[in-house]
PDB file of C-alpha atoms in Angstrom:
ATOM      1  CA  UNK R   1      19.186  24.550  -2.471  1.00 63.00           C
ATOM      2  CA  UNK R   2      22.212  26.801  -2.118  1.00 63.00           C
ATOM      3  CA  UNK R   3      22.750  26.638  -5.896  1.00 65.00           C
ATOM      4  CA  UNK R   4      19.110  27.376  -6.737  1.00 62.00           C
ATOM      5  CA  UNK R   5      18.105  23.820  -7.604  1.00 64.00           C
ATOM      6  CA  UNK R   6      14.590  22.705  -6.772  1.00 65.00           C
ATOM      7  CA  UNK R   7      13.534  19.582  -4.913  1.00 64.00           C
ATOM      8  CA  UNK R   8      10.626  17.208  -4.800  1.00 67.00           C
ATOM      9  CA  UNK R   9       9.359  14.268  -2.788  1.00 62.00           C
ATOM     10  CA  UNK R  10       6.706  11.760  -3.688  1.00 62.00           C
ATOM     11  CA  UNK R  11       5.495   8.397  -2.585  1.00 58.00           C
ATOM     12  CA  UNK R  12       3.535   6.079  -4.789  1.00 53.00           C
ATOM     13  CA  UNK R  13       1.704   4.210  -2.032  1.00 60.00           C
ATOM     14  CA  UNK R  14       2.039   2.777   1.439  1.00 57.00           C
ATOM     15  CA  UNK R  15       1.129  -0.857   0.672  1.00 68.00           C
ATOM     16  CA  UNK R  16       2.182  -3.987  -1.204  1.00 76.00           C
ATOM     17  CA  UNK R  17       1.674  -7.729  -0.954  1.00 81.00           C
ATOM     18  CA  UNK R  18       4.102 -10.420  -2.088  1.00 86.00           C
ATOM     19  CA  UNK R  19       3.558 -14.125  -2.786  1.00 90.00           C
ATOM     20  CA  UNK R  20       6.223 -16.834  -3.216  1.00 92.00           C
ATOM     21  CA  UNK R  21       5.803 -16.477  -6.980  1.00 90.00           C
ATOM     22  CA  UNK R  22       6.322 -12.718  -7.035  1.00 86.00           C
ATOM     23  CA  UNK R  23       9.258 -12.905  -4.610  1.00 86.00           C
ATOM     24  CA  UNK R  24      11.037 -15.323  -6.931  1.00 89.00           C
ATOM     25  CA  UNK R  25       9.910 -13.705 -10.180  1.00 85.00           C
ATOM     26  CA  UNK R  26      11.669 -11.188 -12.393  1.00 84.00           C
ATOM     27  CA  UNK R  27       8.793  -8.707 -12.556  1.00 81.00           C
ATOM     28  CA  UNK R  28       8.835  -5.423 -10.648  1.00 76.00           C
ATOM     29  CA  UNK R  29       5.224  -6.096  -9.653  1.00 78.00           C
ATOM     30  CA  UNK R  30       4.095  -7.926  -6.529  1.00 80.00           C
ATOM     31  CA  UNK R  31       0.769  -9.700  -6.144  1.00 81.00           C
ATOM     32  CA  UNK R  32      -0.610  -6.301  -5.152  1.00 76.00           C
ATOM     33  CA  UNK R  33       1.358  -3.103  -5.790  1.00 73.00           C
ATOM     34  CA  UNK R  34       5.135  -3.030  -6.165  1.00 70.00           C
ATOM     35  CA  UNK R  35       7.245  -3.704  -3.099  1.00 73.00           C
ATOM     36  CA  UNK R  36      10.379  -2.476  -4.870  1.00 67.00           C
ATOM     37  CA  UNK R  37       9.298   1.159  -4.731  1.00 62.00           C
ATOM     38  CA  UNK R  38       8.764   3.294  -1.641  1.00 58.00           C
ATOM     39  CA  UNK R  39       5.982   2.042   0.589  1.00 58.00           C
ATOM     40  CA  UNK R  40       5.093   2.083   4.261  1.00 56.00           C
ATOM     41  CA  UNK R  41       6.552   4.235   7.014  1.00 57.00           C
ATOM     42  CA  UNK R  42       6.810   7.362   4.949  1.00 66.00           C
ATOM     43  CA  UNK R  43       4.483  10.374   5.010  1.00 70.00           C
ATOM     44  CA  UNK R  44       1.486   8.303   6.074  1.00 69.00           C
ATOM     45  CA  UNK R  45       0.636   6.137   9.058  1.00 69.00           C
ATOM     46  CA  UNK R  46      -2.478   4.217  10.102  1.00 69.00           C
ATOM     47  CA  UNK R  47      -4.285   7.471  10.932  1.00 76.00           C
ATOM     48  CA  UNK R  48      -3.370   9.292   7.737  1.00 73.00           C
ATOM     49  CA  UNK R  49      -0.605  11.881   7.344  1.00 76.00           C
ATOM     50  CA  UNK R  50       2.257  11.461   9.840  1.00 79.00           C
ATOM     51  CA  UNK R  51       2.652  15.028  11.194  1.00 80.00           C
ATOM     52  CA  UNK R  52       6.264  14.527  12.307  1.00 81.00           C
ATOM     53  CA  UNK R  53       7.444  13.294   8.905  1.00 78.00           C
ATOM     54  CA  UNK R  54       5.329  15.919   7.143  1.00 78.00           C
ATOM     55  CA  UNK R  55       6.925  18.677   9.213  1.00 80.00           C
ATOM     56  CA  UNK R  56      10.423  17.351   8.491  1.00 78.00           C
ATOM     57  CA  UNK R  57       9.793  17.878   4.778  1.00 77.00           C
ATOM     58  CA  UNK R  58       7.933  21.192   5.179  1.00 80.00           C
ATOM     59  CA  UNK R  59      10.749  23.622   4.548  1.00 85.00           C
ATOM     60  CA  UNK R  60      10.535  27.401   4.336  1.00 89.00           C
ATOM     61  CA  UNK R  61      11.259  28.406   0.748  1.00 90.00           C
ATOM     62  CA  UNK R  62      10.661  31.116  -1.840  1.00 92.00           C
ATOM     63  CA  UNK R  63       7.805  30.262  -4.214  1.00 92.00           C
ATOM     64  CA  UNK R  64       8.272  33.418  -6.288  1.00 95.00           C
ATOM     65  CA  UNK R  65      10.850  36.204  -6.378  1.00 96.00           C
ATOM     66  CA  UNK R  66      10.212  39.852  -7.249  1.00 97.00           C
ATOM     67  CA  UNK R  67      13.556  40.119  -8.970  1.00 96.00           C
ATOM     68  CA  UNK R  68      16.583  37.865  -9.398  1.00 95.00           C
ATOM     69  CA  UNK R  69      17.487  35.240  -6.798  1.00 92.00           C
ATOM     70  CA  UNK R  70      21.124  35.476  -5.663  1.00 92.00           C
ATOM     71  CA  UNK R  71      21.179  32.971  -2.790  1.00 90.00           C
ATOM     72  CA  UNK R  72      18.752  30.808  -0.831  1.00 89.00           C
ATOM     73  CA  UNK R  73      19.558  28.558   2.135  1.00 89.00           C
ATOM     74  CA  UNK R  74      17.321  26.993   4.774  1.00 87.00           C
ATOM     75  CA  UNK R  75      18.605  25.690   8.104  1.00 86.00           C
ATOM     76  CA  UNK R  76      16.208  22.981   9.300  1.00 80.00           C
ATOM     77  CA  UNK R  77      17.750  23.004  12.794  1.00 84.00           C
ATOM     78  CA  UNK R  78      17.128  26.698  13.476  1.00 86.00           C
ATOM     79  CA  UNK R  79      14.232  26.940  10.984  1.00 85.00           C
ATOM     80  CA  UNK R  80      15.818  30.031   9.437  1.00 89.00           C
ATOM     81  CA  UNK R  81      15.734  30.983   5.778  1.00 91.00           C
ATOM     82  CA  UNK R  82      18.553  33.153   4.494  1.00 92.00           C
ATOM     83  CA  UNK R  83      17.811  34.637   1.102  1.00 93.00           C
ATOM     84  CA  UNK R  84      19.317  37.359  -1.065  1.00 94.00           C
ATOM     85  CA  UNK R  85      17.794  38.699  -4.237  1.00 95.00           C
ATOM     86  CA  UNK R  86      18.082  41.697  -6.485  1.00 96.00           C
ATOM     87  CA  UNK R  87      14.757  43.490  -6.117  1.00 95.00           C
ATOM     88  CA  UNK R  88      13.037  44.478  -9.365  1.00 96.00           C
ATOM     89  CA  UNK R  89       9.969  46.687  -8.755  1.00 94.00           C
ATOM     90  CA  UNK R  90       8.998  46.194 -12.417  1.00 95.00           C
ATOM     91  CA  UNK R  91       8.119  42.567 -11.630  1.00 95.00           C
ATOM     92  CA  UNK R  92       4.355  42.579 -11.126  1.00 91.00           C
ATOM     93  CA  UNK R  93       4.026  40.229  -8.164  1.00 95.00           C
ATOM     94  CA  UNK R  94       5.639  40.102  -4.729  1.00 97.00           C
ATOM     95  CA  UNK R  95       8.263  37.742  -3.405  1.00 97.00           C
ATOM     96  CA  UNK R  96       6.268  34.925  -1.832  1.00 97.00           C
ATOM     97  CA  UNK R  97       7.760  32.743   0.900  1.00 96.00           C
ATOM     98  CA  UNK R  98       6.093  29.495   1.972  1.00 93.00           C
ATOM     99  CA  UNK R  99       6.180  29.246   5.772  1.00 93.00           C
ATOM    100  CA  UNK R 100       3.837  27.136   7.870  1.00 91.00           C
ATOM    101  CA  UNK R 101       3.135  29.125  11.059  1.00 92.00           C
ATOM    102  CA  UNK R 102       2.574  25.981  13.136  1.00 88.00           C
ATOM    103  CA  UNK R 103       5.935  24.536  12.134  1.00 87.00           C
ATOM    104  CA  UNK R 104       8.150  27.557  11.528  1.00 88.00           C
ATOM    105  CA  UNK R 105       6.599  30.426  13.474  1.00 88.00           C
ATOM    106  CA  UNK R 106       6.868  31.373  17.123  1.00 87.00           C
ATOM    107  CA  UNK R 107       4.343  30.201  19.744  1.00 87.00           C
ATOM    108  CA  UNK R 108       1.764  32.573  18.233  1.00 88.00           C
ATOM    109  CA  UNK R 109       2.501  31.525  14.638  1.00 87.00           C
ATOM    110  CA  UNK R 110       4.363  34.753  13.833  1.00 89.00           C
ATOM    111  CA  UNK R 111       7.721  35.049  12.109  1.00 92.00           C
ATOM    112  CA  UNK R 112      10.789  37.143  12.884  1.00 92.00           C
ATOM    113  CA  UNK R 113      11.517  38.780   9.528  1.00 94.00           C
ATOM    114  CA  UNK R 114      14.625  40.884   8.956  1.00 93.00           C
ATOM    115  CA  UNK R 115      15.024  42.817   5.717  1.00 93.00           C
ATOM    116  CA  UNK R 116      18.081  44.795   4.596  1.00 92.00           C
ATOM    117  CA  UNK R 117      17.683  47.591   3.728  1.00 92.00           C
ATOM    118  CA  UNK R 118      14.628  47.767   5.965  1.00 88.00           C
ATOM    119  CA  UNK R 119      12.685  50.234   3.790  1.00 91.00           C
ATOM    120  CA  UNK R 120      13.142  48.262   0.541  1.00 94.00           C
ATOM    121  CA  UNK R 121      10.048  46.077   0.864  1.00 96.00           C
ATOM    122  CA  UNK R 122       6.710  46.001   2.629  1.00 96.00           C
ATOM    123  CA  UNK R 123       6.253  42.770   4.592  1.00 96.00           C
ATOM    124  CA  UNK R 124       2.887  41.032   4.932  1.00 96.00           C
ATOM    125  CA  UNK R 125       2.505  37.920   7.054  1.00 95.00           C
ATOM    126  CA  UNK R 126      -0.382  35.787   5.787  1.00 94.00           C
ATOM    127  CA  UNK R 127      -0.534  32.773   8.149  1.00 92.00           C
ATOM    128  CA  UNK R 128      -3.925  31.587   6.878  1.00 93.00           C
ATOM    129  CA  UNK R 129      -2.330  30.955   3.478  1.00 95.00           C
ATOM    130  CA  UNK R 130       1.043  29.866   4.928  1.00 93.00           C
ATOM    131  CA  UNK R 131       2.979  32.611   3.268  1.00 95.00           C
ATOM    132  CA  UNK R 132       4.967  35.789   3.758  1.00 96.00           C
ATOM    133  CA  UNK R 133       4.794  38.454   1.047  1.00 97.00           C
ATOM    134  CA  UNK R 134       7.610  40.911   0.376  1.00 97.00           C
ATOM    135  CA  UNK R 135       6.533  43.662  -2.004  1.00 96.00           C
ATOM    136  CA  UNK R 136       8.765  46.447  -3.339  1.00 95.00           C
ATOM    137  CA  UNK R 137       8.080  49.565  -1.279  1.00 94.00           C
ATOM    138  CA  UNK R 138       7.010  52.766  -2.974  1.00 89.00           C
ATOM    139  CA  UNK R 139      10.106  54.439  -4.392  1.00 79.00           C
ATOM    140  CA  UNK R 140      12.202  51.252  -4.234  1.00 71.00           C
TER     141      UNK R 140
END
């Protein structure tokens, strides 16, 4: 993250079934599914999505930058995103930050946003769409 590399997470399924033949065979396949890939105990539980595991993977991050990204670091303990970028008002869209208000916001789902210099961008919190928009201010 600190070097600008992206990340991903996926899980093929949460099930598999072995038989004595498949346990002793050379195939990657079980009788049902493949027990050699990720399964069970991941993002899903008996009721569906496991909210605790989902939240652990739900990081605050920049989806789009109105300029050139210089640094980006998220602290999952404090739930703080530190980001620096060179603002380019010629870029048509805003900087868009993914932030889930239920996981990363305060008790009211709001975020403490600090921008330097303060007048460089207009800040819009859009909790319904889980995002924060930073748009170059007039004259920036």
